């Protein structure tokens, strides 16, 4: 009989974590992972997400199918272990099969706790535990069910959030006087209320359910005092109980969970237990972070690696409750507390201090400073002024973080390990550090902090990452991740979810660009997030008037266009008519209210001279007229401008095409330039002739104009996707590196994909000046003077609503 | 009855006249006032940035402030306080009754109007 290898009983987060910890330590060890459910290990914590997103349960799978095959992990799904022989480390499966192993790990997790309420056995009463429960909720929602959720703790609110996402009216019934009493104090719990109301969730506090009513099928709940709540579906989510029966039957010592020592050993020598089924020093941990710590120690124990010990974990969690970010660390209440709250955001930040030492924190809505506070609480650091400490944490930079502060929660990497990877391990870049330490390779939310630490270590001074929203210290990468994950379609969605733009508002245009780029111009446009130039499609001048620059492709115009421009300039009193450096004509000093009429009279498309967008393509006359011309500069310039017209970019893009190396169109100092040389075209990028002067780098030398247009378009799209807001191409090119850019835009596969995304984005572009006929608001261009200004004097009736008394 | 009420209210527009999240200018006597429509309510400030006279009514709004479109100087919506360098701007009270948006006329505005 095969008595080799380790059996992991239970395919939840704990089983998977142990499996990974074992494989990491021993590549050859025989591992058998036994999953009671018919699927591979998945992230149960995120169960409500598949209800919200409508994705398949497989979206939650922790590792893809190949992972197990590649690592030679034997996985048995849909198999129940009926009995454990602790002495011989043998398992008997339901059905009778018996297998022996060298050691057994119990990761049997927990089951929903069903309170002793009469009627819980009725049809229409379910727990919220597996994908099948999501299916039941979806089906009920389709029938317009009213849903009651019993339990207002973490799990209950998870369930309610998922149910509410299906459009059902939901009532959360909670026994206690506040929600999530184990993690939140009453102030923070109250802050959740508006978010819940916005989702259509009603809360009944201090309501003990006495009975589930209905004849065979649940029709509602009855509370004390004979109060009734009608509901078609009842979701019970009051807590969990450790699955210990396998251990108990095998004669192992159990209490609330399977008892384990500091090596994660049970009372049987060959059996360990990890996760929600285990009880360590009187504590059963129900959060993810401790499970990872336990799994590492258990792996060492199973393999006989000495020196490892589990000494308990600080109870803490980073999660989303009702769509609001929450970090809860240690104690929620104590003898000394500092709180800052903002009901508008909402945000609630609290630091609990006991005997002058950090003991707990709650960060709701605004989770800045998690790493710093976590470290302070973990080390019971001294705190003299809690309020000041709380404020400091919000703006803590990488430099101020202690070496012991955990940066990557997914993989448990602290700042000291990152620094060591650089000093001892010879890593130079953030990418190398992340590859070596695995920091940032999980959810990715700590990447900016990793980069900050690497920059600090490299340069001495703190090199700030480019924050899109400096107030909230959010980067473009973080926000892009969030927009993609949550499917945000408008700036206000992101604002509501992340707080972006709510402090100073100056990052709203950057966010507007980001949303439009990610949604390929099929986003929900919100003009209030745009700079005034992009609200009225003209460039504001120092006196509050605007300038109008119509598009002249390649700088080529006609007598008819010139006549119309001249007429409009006179009719609307342009203070100046000026030829621009980009070979077009600017009407300066136009009143905002006249803009639609000016555009109508001119009858030319917008030149986007006011926007972060593709501007003009300057050309020389090339082979059309010039006796030195080698390439048809006008034709290529006009083609480029037509192809790119109307696309917004991280910063303005000025281009030029010169028909010979004499370079009359100054293409070598443009963001994108093309220069005809004997028998070919040079494509150049990253030139500047403004505050600083930079000669554009030669990206490629290409045979014909069609290729130039194609490669330049791919480059433009790559920049659109990866440029930071306001980052001109002449900054972008050196930041990314010319070689890297070449490798991407000249790669046939990546190039084709970029081109495809470019076409999708371009297909949704329209001329903004057509808003002269279809304004986004009747007063898009007007003030209020023409409105209903009328005097109401005197006021004879009582104080108006909302007046101070 | 409060003093302010005796001074009266000037109806400047209907609530639908200012898009949510934006501002619009209105002339009151010889003064330009910017009226702002935000998620948290209605506000009004003098429509001229003390720095270089920029039209605050064209500024980007955040929860509690507006940024001048010319050089990003910021002012509190409720009180006109300068949140960046320089002087504050005058703030006016806005009262919405039904569909009507009214400016409460402070004394100096009263004379001007």
mmCIF file with all atom_site columns, C-alpha atoms in Angstrom, chain A residues 342 501-506 508-509 527-528 530-532 535 540-542 544 546 592 776-777 779-780 782-785 787-793 795 797 799-804, chain B residues 1 5 7-14 16-22 24-27 32 35 52 55 58-65 67 69-70 72 74 93 95 97 102 110 113:
data_model
loop_
_atom_site.group_PDB
_atom_site.id
_atom_site.type_symbol
_atom_site.label_atom_id
_atom_site.label_alt_id
_atom_site.label_comp_id
_atom_site.label_asym_id
_atom_site.label_entity_id
_atom_site.label_seq_id
_atom_site.pdbx_PDB_ins_code
_atom_site.Cartn_x
_atom_site.Cartn_y
_atom_site.Cartn_z
_atom_site.occupancy
_atom_site.B_iso_or_equiv
_atom_site.pdbx_formal_charge
_atom_site.auth_seq_id
_atom_site.auth_comp_id
_atom_site.auth_asym_id
_atom_site.auth_atom_id
_atom_site.pdbx_PDB_model_num
ATOM 1  C CA . UNK A 1 342 ? -16.192 62.483 7.043   1.00 0.00 ? 342 UNK A CA 1
ATOM 2  C CA . UNK A 1 501 ? -11.124 63.816 -7.203  1.00 0.00 ? 501 UNK A CA 1
ATOM 3  C CA . UNK A 1 502 ? -13.187 64.666 -4.169  1.00 0.00 ? 502 UNK A CA 1
ATOM 4  C CA . UNK A 1 503 ? -10.591 66.657 -2.254  1.00 0.00 ? 503 UNK A CA 1
ATOM 5  C CA . UNK A 1 504 ? -9.244  69.159 -4.767  1.00 0.00 ? 504 UNK A CA 1
ATOM 6  C CA . UNK A 1 505 ? -10.896 67.975 -7.982  1.00 0.00 ? 505 UNK A CA 1
ATOM 7  C CA . UNK A 1 506 ? -7.843  68.740 -10.084 1.00 0.00 ? 506 UNK A CA 1
ATOM 8  C CA . UNK A 1 508 ? -10.824 64.768 -12.554 1.00 0.00 ? 508 UNK A CA 1
ATOM 9  C CA . UNK A 1 509 ? -9.715  65.466 -16.151 1.00 0.00 ? 509 UNK A CA 1
ATOM 10 C CA . UNK A 1 527 ? -18.600 67.089 -18.529 1.00 0.00 ? 527 UNK A CA 1
ATOM 11 C CA . UNK A 1 528 ? -18.322 68.252 -14.948 1.00 0.00 ? 528 UNK A CA 1
ATOM 12 C CA . UNK A 1 530 ? -13.605 67.969 -17.715 1.00 0.00 ? 530 UNK A CA 1
ATOM 13 C CA . UNK A 1 531 ? -11.599 71.129 -17.804 1.00 0.00 ? 531 UNK A CA 1
ATOM 14 C CA . UNK A 1 532 ? -13.597 74.066 -19.200 1.00 0.00 ? 532 UNK A CA 1
ATOM 15 C CA . UNK A 1 535 ? -16.697 71.323 -21.821 1.00 0.00 ? 535 UNK A CA 1
ATOM 16 C CA . UNK A 1 540 ? -9.937  79.606 -22.467 1.00 0.00 ? 540 UNK A CA 1
ATOM 17 C CA . UNK A 1 541 ? -7.870  82.810 -22.626 1.00 0.00 ? 541 UNK A CA 1
ATOM 18 C CA . UNK A 1 542 ? -6.644  85.055 -19.819 1.00 0.00 ? 542 UNK A CA 1
ATOM 19 C CA . UNK A 1 544 ? -12.234 84.408 -19.966 1.00 0.00 ? 544 UNK A CA 1
ATOM 20 C CA . UNK A 1 546 ? -12.007 81.591 -25.974 1.00 0.00 ? 546 UNK A CA 1
ATOM 21 C CA . UNK A 1 592 ? -18.323 81.468 -25.045 1.00 0.00 ? 592 UNK A CA 1
ATOM 22 C CA . UNK A 1 776 ? -25.116 68.140 -23.757 1.00 0.00 ? 776 UNK A CA 1
ATOM 23 C CA . UNK A 1 777 ? -27.123 70.650 -21.750 1.00 0.00 ? 777 UNK A CA 1
ATOM 24 C CA . UNK A 1 779 ? -26.946 75.939 -21.149 1.00 0.00 ? 779 UNK A CA 1
ATOM 25 C CA . UNK A 1 780 ? -23.698 74.310 -22.294 1.00 0.00 ? 780 UNK A CA 1
ATOM 26 C CA . UNK A 1 782 ? -24.650 80.128 -21.724 1.00 0.00 ? 782 UNK A CA 1
ATOM 27 C CA . UNK A 1 783 ? -24.604 81.920 -18.414 1.00 0.00 ? 783 UNK A CA 1
ATOM 28 C CA . UNK A 1 784 ? -27.732 82.676 -16.412 1.00 0.00 ? 784 UNK A CA 1
ATOM 29 C CA . UNK A 1 785 ? -28.340 86.293 -17.338 1.00 0.00 ? 785 UNK A CA 1
ATOM 30 C CA . UNK A 1 787 ? -32.458 82.964 -17.636 1.00 0.00 ? 787 UNK A CA 1
ATOM 31 C CA . UNK A 1 788 ? -35.234 83.791 -15.307 1.00 0.00 ? 788 UNK A CA 1
ATOM 32 C CA . UNK A 1 789 ? -33.597 86.574 -13.333 1.00 0.00 ? 789 UNK A CA 1
ATOM 33 C CA . UNK A 1 790 ? -36.402 88.273 -11.538 1.00 0.00 ? 790 UNK A CA 1
ATOM 34 C CA . UNK A 1 791 ? -36.532 89.937 -8.189  1.00 0.00 ? 791 UNK A CA 1
ATOM 35 C CA . UNK A 1 792 ? -38.755 88.610 -5.459  1.00 0.00 ? 792 UNK A CA 1
ATOM 36 C CA . UNK A 1 793 ? -39.191 91.357 -2.889  1.00 0.00 ? 793 UNK A CA 1
ATOM 37 C CA . UNK A 1 795 ? -40.412 87.993 1.336   1.00 0.00 ? 795 UNK A CA 1
ATOM 38 C CA . UNK A 1 797 ? -43.941 84.180 3.895   1.00 0.00 ? 797 UNK A CA 1
ATOM 39 C CA . UNK A 1 799 ? -38.427 81.228 6.394   1.00 0.00 ? 799 UNK A CA 1
ATOM 40 C CA . UNK A 1 800 ? -37.574 79.233 3.314   1.00 0.00 ? 800 UNK A CA 1
ATOM 41 C CA . UNK A 1 801 ? -36.720 75.569 3.574   1.00 0.00 ? 801 UNK A CA 1
ATOM 42 C CA . UNK A 1 802 ? -33.179 75.028 4.598   1.00 0.00 ? 802 UNK A CA 1
ATOM 43 C CA . UNK A 1 803 ? -32.704 78.522 6.020   1.00 0.00 ? 803 UNK A CA 1
ATOM 44 C CA . UNK A 1 804 ? -30.820 78.766 9.265   1.00 0.00 ? 804 UNK A CA 1
ATOM 45 C CA . UNK B 2 1   ? -37.770 86.675 11.007  1.00 0.00 ? 1   UNK B CA 1
ATOM 46 C CA . UNK B 2 5   ? -34.952 87.477 4.831   1.00 0.00 ? 5   UNK B CA 1
ATOM 47 C CA . UNK B 2 7   ? -33.327 91.834 2.447   1.00 0.00 ? 7   UNK B CA 1
ATOM 48 C CA . UNK B 2 8   ? -34.993 89.503 0.029   1.00 0.00 ? 8   UNK B CA 1
ATOM 49 C CA . UNK B 2 9   ? -34.011 86.899 -2.435  1.00 0.00 ? 9   UNK B CA 1
ATOM 50 C CA . UNK B 2 10  ? -33.098 87.180 -6.069  1.00 0.00 ? 10  UNK B CA 1
ATOM 51 C CA . UNK B 2 11  ? -34.229 84.347 -8.252  1.00 0.00 ? 11  UNK B CA 1
ATOM 52 C CA . UNK B 2 12  ? -31.363 83.642 -10.605 1.00 0.00 ? 12  UNK B CA 1
ATOM 53 C CA . UNK B 2 13  ? -32.408 80.503 -12.406 1.00 0.00 ? 13  UNK B CA 1
ATOM 54 C CA . UNK B 2 14  ? -34.261 77.227 -12.258 1.00 0.00 ? 14  UNK B CA 1
ATOM 55 C CA . UNK B 2 16  ? -32.325 72.675 -14.264 1.00 0.00 ? 16  UNK B CA 1
ATOM 56 C CA . UNK B 2 17  ? -30.358 75.650 -15.606 1.00 0.00 ? 17  UNK B CA 1
ATOM 57 C CA . UNK B 2 18  ? -27.032 74.626 -14.079 1.00 0.00 ? 18  UNK B CA 1
ATOM 58 C CA . UNK B 2 19  ? -25.790 71.103 -14.892 1.00 0.00 ? 19  UNK B CA 1
ATOM 59 C CA . UNK B 2 20  ? -24.843 69.044 -11.839 1.00 0.00 ? 20  UNK B CA 1
ATOM 60 C CA . UNK B 2 21  ? -21.178 69.476 -10.986 1.00 0.00 ? 21  UNK B CA 1
ATOM 61 C CA . UNK B 2 22  ? -20.798 72.758 -12.872 1.00 0.00 ? 22  UNK B CA 1
ATOM 62 C CA . UNK B 2 24  ? -22.692 79.324 -14.307 1.00 0.00 ? 24  UNK B CA 1
ATOM 63 C CA . UNK B 2 25  ? -22.238 83.099 -14.064 1.00 0.00 ? 25  UNK B CA 1
ATOM 64 C CA . UNK B 2 26  ? -25.010 85.599 -13.427 1.00 0.00 ? 26  UNK B CA 1
ATOM 65 C CA . UNK B 2 27  ? -24.928 89.399 -13.332 1.00 0.00 ? 27  UNK B CA 1
ATOM 66 C CA . UNK B 2 32  ? -20.695 88.829 -11.583 1.00 0.00 ? 32  UNK B CA 1
ATOM 67 C CA . UNK B 2 35  ? -23.609 79.872 -9.051  1.00 0.00 ? 35  UNK B CA 1
ATOM 68 C CA . UNK B 2 52  ? -6.009  87.398 -12.235 1.00 0.00 ? 52  UNK B CA 1
ATOM 69 C CA . UNK B 2 55  ? -14.024 83.062 -14.185 1.00 0.00 ? 55  UNK B CA 1
ATOM 70 C CA . UNK B 2 58  ? -15.807 77.780 -15.429 1.00 0.00 ? 58  UNK B CA 1
ATOM 71 C CA . UNK B 2 59  ? -13.800 75.960 -12.741 1.00 0.00 ? 59  UNK B CA 1
ATOM 72 C CA . UNK B 2 60  ? -13.695 72.292 -11.827 1.00 0.00 ? 60  UNK B CA 1
ATOM 73 C CA . UNK B 2 61  ? -15.640 71.489 -8.666  1.00 0.00 ? 61  UNK B CA 1
ATOM 74 C CA . UNK B 2 62  ? -14.686 69.060 -5.952  1.00 0.00 ? 62  UNK B CA 1
ATOM 75 C CA . UNK B 2 63  ? -16.718 68.235 -2.852  1.00 0.00 ? 63  UNK B CA 1
ATOM 76 C CA . UNK B 2 64  ? -16.018 71.489 -1.118  1.00 0.00 ? 64  UNK B CA 1
ATOM 77 C CA . UNK B 2 65  ? -14.024 73.682 -3.458  1.00 0.00 ? 65  UNK B CA 1
ATOM 78 C CA . UNK B 2 67  ? -10.448 75.513 -8.877  1.00 0.00 ? 67  UNK B CA 1
ATOM 79 C CA . UNK B 2 69  ? -9.604  77.532 -14.690 1.00 0.00 ? 69  UNK B CA 1
ATOM 80 C CA . UNK B 2 70  ? -6.687  79.897 -15.290 1.00 0.00 ? 70  UNK B CA 1
ATOM 81 C CA . UNK B 2 72  ? -5.822  76.311 -10.390 1.00 0.00 ? 72  UNK B CA 1
ATOM 82 C CA . UNK B 2 74  ? -8.794  76.959 -5.145  1.00 0.00 ? 74  UNK B CA 1
ATOM 83 C CA . UNK B 2 93  ? -25.949 82.281 0.269   1.00 0.00 ? 93  UNK B CA 1
ATOM 84 C CA . UNK B 2 95  ? -31.589 79.146 -1.206  1.00 0.00 ? 95  UNK B CA 1
ATOM 85 C CA . UNK B 2 97  ? -37.242 76.692 -3.110  1.00 0.00 ? 97  UNK B CA 1
ATOM 86 C CA . UNK B 2 102 ? -32.298 82.204 -5.245  1.00 0.00 ? 102 UNK B CA 1
ATOM 87 C CA . UNK B 2 110 ? -28.721 94.982 -2.491  1.00 0.00 ? 110 UNK B CA 1
ATOM 88 C CA . UNK B 2 113 ? -29.046 95.575 -7.731  1.00 0.00 ? 113 UNK B CA 1
#
